[in-house]
XYZ file of C-alpha atoms in Angstrom:
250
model
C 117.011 361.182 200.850
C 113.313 359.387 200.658
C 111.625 361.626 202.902
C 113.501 364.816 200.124
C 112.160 363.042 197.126
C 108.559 362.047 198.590
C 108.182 365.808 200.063
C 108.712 367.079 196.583
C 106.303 364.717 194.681
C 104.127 365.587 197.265
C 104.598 369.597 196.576
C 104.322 368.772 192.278
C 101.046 367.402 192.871
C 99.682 370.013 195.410
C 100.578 371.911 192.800
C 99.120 370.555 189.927
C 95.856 370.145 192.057
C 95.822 373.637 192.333
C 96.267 374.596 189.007
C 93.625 372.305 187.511
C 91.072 374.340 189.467
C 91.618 377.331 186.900
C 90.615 379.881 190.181
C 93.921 379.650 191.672
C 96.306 382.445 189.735
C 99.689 380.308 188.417
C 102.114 382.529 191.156
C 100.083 380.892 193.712
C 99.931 377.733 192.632
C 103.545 377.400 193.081
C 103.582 378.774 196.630
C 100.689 376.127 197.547
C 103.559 373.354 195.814
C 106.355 374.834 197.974
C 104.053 375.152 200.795
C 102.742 371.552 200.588
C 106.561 370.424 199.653
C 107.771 371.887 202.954
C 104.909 370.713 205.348
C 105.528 367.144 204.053
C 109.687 367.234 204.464
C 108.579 368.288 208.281
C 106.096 365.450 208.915
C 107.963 362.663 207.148
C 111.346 363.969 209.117
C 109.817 364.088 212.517
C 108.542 360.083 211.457
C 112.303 359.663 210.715
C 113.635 361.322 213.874
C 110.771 359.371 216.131
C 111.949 356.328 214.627
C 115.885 356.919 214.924
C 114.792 358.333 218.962
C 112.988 354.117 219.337
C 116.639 352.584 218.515
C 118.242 355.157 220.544
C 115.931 354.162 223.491
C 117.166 350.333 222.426
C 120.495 350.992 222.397
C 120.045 353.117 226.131
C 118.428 350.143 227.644
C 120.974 347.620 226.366
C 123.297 350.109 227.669
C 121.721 350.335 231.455
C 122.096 346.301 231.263
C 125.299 346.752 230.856
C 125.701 344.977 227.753
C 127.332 347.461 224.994
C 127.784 344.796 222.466
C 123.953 344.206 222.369
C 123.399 348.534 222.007
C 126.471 348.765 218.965
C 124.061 345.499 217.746
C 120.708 347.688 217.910
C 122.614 350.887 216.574
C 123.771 348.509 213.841
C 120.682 347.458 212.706
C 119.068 351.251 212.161
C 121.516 352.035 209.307
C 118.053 351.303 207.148
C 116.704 354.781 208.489
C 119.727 356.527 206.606
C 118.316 355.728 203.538
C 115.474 358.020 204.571
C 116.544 361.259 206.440
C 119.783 363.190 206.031
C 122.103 362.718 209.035
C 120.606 359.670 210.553
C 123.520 357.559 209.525
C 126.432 360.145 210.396
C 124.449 360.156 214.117
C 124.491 356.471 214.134
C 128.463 356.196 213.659
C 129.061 358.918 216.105
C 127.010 356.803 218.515
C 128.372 353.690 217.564
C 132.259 354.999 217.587
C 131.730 356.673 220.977
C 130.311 353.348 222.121
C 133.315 351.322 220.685
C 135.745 354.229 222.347
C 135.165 353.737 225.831
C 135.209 349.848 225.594
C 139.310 350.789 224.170
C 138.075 349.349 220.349
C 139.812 352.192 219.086
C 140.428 350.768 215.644
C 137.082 349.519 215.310
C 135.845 352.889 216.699
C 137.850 354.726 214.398
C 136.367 354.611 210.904
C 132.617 355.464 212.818
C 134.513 358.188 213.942
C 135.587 359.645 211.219
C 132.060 359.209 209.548
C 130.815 360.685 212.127
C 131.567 364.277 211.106
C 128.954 364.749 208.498
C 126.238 364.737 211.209
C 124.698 368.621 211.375
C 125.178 368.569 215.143
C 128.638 367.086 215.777
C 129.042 366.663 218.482
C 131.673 367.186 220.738
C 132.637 363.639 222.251
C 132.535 361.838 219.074
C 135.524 364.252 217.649
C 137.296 364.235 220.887
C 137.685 360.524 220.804
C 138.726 360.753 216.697
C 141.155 363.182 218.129
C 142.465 361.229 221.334
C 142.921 358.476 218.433
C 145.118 360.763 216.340
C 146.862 361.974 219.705
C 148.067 358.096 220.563
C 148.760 357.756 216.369
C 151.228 360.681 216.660
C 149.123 362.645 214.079
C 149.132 366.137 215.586
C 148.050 368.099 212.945
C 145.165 366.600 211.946
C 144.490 365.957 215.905
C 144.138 370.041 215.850
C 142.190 370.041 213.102
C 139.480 368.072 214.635
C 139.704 369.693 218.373
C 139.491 373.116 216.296
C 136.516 372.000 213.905
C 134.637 370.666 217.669
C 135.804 374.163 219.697
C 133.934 376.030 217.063
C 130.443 374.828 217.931
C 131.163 374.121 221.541
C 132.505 376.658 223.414
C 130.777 375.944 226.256
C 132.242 372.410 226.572
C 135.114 373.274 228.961
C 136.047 369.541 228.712
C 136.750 370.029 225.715
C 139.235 372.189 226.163
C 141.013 370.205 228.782
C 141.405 367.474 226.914
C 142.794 369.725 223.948
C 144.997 370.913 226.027
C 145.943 367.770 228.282
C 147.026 366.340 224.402
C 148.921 369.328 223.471
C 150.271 369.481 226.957
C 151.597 365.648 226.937
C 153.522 365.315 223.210
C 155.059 368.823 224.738
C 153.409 371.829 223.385
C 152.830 373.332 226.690
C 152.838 376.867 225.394
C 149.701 375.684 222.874
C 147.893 374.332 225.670
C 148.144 377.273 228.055
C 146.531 379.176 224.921
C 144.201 376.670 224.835
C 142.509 376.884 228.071
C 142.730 380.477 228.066
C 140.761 380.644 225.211
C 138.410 378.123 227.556
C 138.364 380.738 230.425
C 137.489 383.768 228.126
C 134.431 381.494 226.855
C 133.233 380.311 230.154
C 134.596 382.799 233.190
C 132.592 381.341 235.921
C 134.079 377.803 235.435
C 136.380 377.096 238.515
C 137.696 373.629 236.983
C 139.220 375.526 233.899
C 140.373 378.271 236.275
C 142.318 375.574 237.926
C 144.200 373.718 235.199
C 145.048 377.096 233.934
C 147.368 377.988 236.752
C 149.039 374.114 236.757
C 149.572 374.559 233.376
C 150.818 378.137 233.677
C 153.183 376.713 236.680
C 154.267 373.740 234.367
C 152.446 371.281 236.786
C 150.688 368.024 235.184
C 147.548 368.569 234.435
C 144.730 367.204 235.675
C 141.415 366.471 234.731
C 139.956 364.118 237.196
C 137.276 366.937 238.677
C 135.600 365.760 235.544
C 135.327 362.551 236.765
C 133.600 359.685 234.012
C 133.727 362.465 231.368
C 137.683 362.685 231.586
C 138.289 359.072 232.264
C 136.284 357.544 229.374
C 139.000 359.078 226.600
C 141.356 356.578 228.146
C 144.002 359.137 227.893
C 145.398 358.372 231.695
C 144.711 355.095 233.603
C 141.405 355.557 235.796
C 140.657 354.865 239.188
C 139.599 350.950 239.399
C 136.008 351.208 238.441
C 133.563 348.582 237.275
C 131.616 348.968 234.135
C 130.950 346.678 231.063
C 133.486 344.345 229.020
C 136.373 344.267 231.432
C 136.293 347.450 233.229
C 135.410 350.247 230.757
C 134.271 353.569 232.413
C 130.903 353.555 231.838
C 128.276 354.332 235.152
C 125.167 353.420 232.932
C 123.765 356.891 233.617
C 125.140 357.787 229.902
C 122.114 358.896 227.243
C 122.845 358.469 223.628
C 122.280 361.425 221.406
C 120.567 361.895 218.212
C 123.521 364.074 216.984
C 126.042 361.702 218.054
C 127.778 360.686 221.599
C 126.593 360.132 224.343
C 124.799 363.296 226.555
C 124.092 363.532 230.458
């Protein structure tokens, strides 16, 4: 919101500047505002997005030491930036609520979660995990609501997908989920791991979703295989990068 209001002072007085040279023509003057308005908005949001990308470094570090309580902490303390550029605080909760996920704080990860949608991006992991909450809360409808919002901007996520369909699979809707990860193999024909959960789901097998490996087991939706990670076994391999849009990226 700063960086909006300081880009268009700074295109009223380019503006102004012009016109009290009496040689620009008035039309002109106001591209020269809009001009100057626009090349500010870009230099103050790439200061923003610099600044957000330092925490995020912070948070990635804390992260490879294995200490997630330390990178929430760090993510925490960059709320300040919202106050500056639109989005910065939806990407923080996204970050924050995937964080909180995978250590099983789902109640604490929920409400970043659900803030979590505003960001431009969205990300798919951060509304997987508000869905996997609404899964285990017996919400179903709004659980499709958010897989559907996420499938919209992601169709190359075949993960996504899987998991859609692993949740619509489990509370019984196997016919839904079949339809789901066809929809996943029209979107992404070459991918062999989609191919295969298609025909367990299509011979009413159980599906799944451990060819994913980390990715699959960090939604906590089946038991893992032992692993060690931070805070008591969470599946984290520390080779996780946060994302400026929200969740974590590879």
């Amino acid at each position: 919101m700063i960086n909006l209001l300081l880009s268009l002072a700074a295109g009223v007085v380019v503006f102004f500047l012009a016109l009290a040279t009496r040689v620009v023509h008035p039309g002109l003057c106001g591209l020269f505002g809009l001009a100057g308005a626009v090349g500010a908005y870009i230099l103050l949001a790439r200061r923003s997005g610099k600044q957000l990308e330092a925490v995020m470094a912070v948070a990635q570090k804390e992260m490879m030491a294995r200490k997630p309580e330390r990178a929430v902490e760090a993510l925490q303390q960059a709320f300040a930036l919202g106050r500056w550029q639109f989005g910065v605080s939806s990407s923080l909760h996204a970050n924050i609520g995937v964080l909180l996920y995978v250590q099983k704080k789902f109640d604490e990860a929920e409400p970043h979660l659900r803030k979590s949608i505003g960001t431009l991006l969205r990300l798919w992991q951060a509304q997987a995990m508000l869905a996997a909450i609404l899964y285990r809360q017996k919400k179903y409808q709004e659980m499709e609501k958010i897989f559907d919002s996420a499938l919209k901007g992601n169709k190359s996520e075949t993960l996504l997908y899987a998991v859609y369909a692993w949740c619509e699979h489990a509370r019984g809707e196997k016919k839904k989920a079949i339809e789901i990860i066809q929809k996943g193999v029209d979107e992404n024909k070459s991918d062999e791991k989609l191919k295969t959960l298609q025909t367990r789901a299509q011979n009413d097998k159980r599906l799944k979703l451990d060819g994913w490996g980390e990715q699959w087991w960090q939604f906590w939706l089946e038991t893992p295989p032992m692993m060690t990670g931070p805070a008591g076994g969470a599946v984290f391999s520390g080779r996780q990068r946060f994302g400026r849009g929200g969740g974590f990226r590879r």
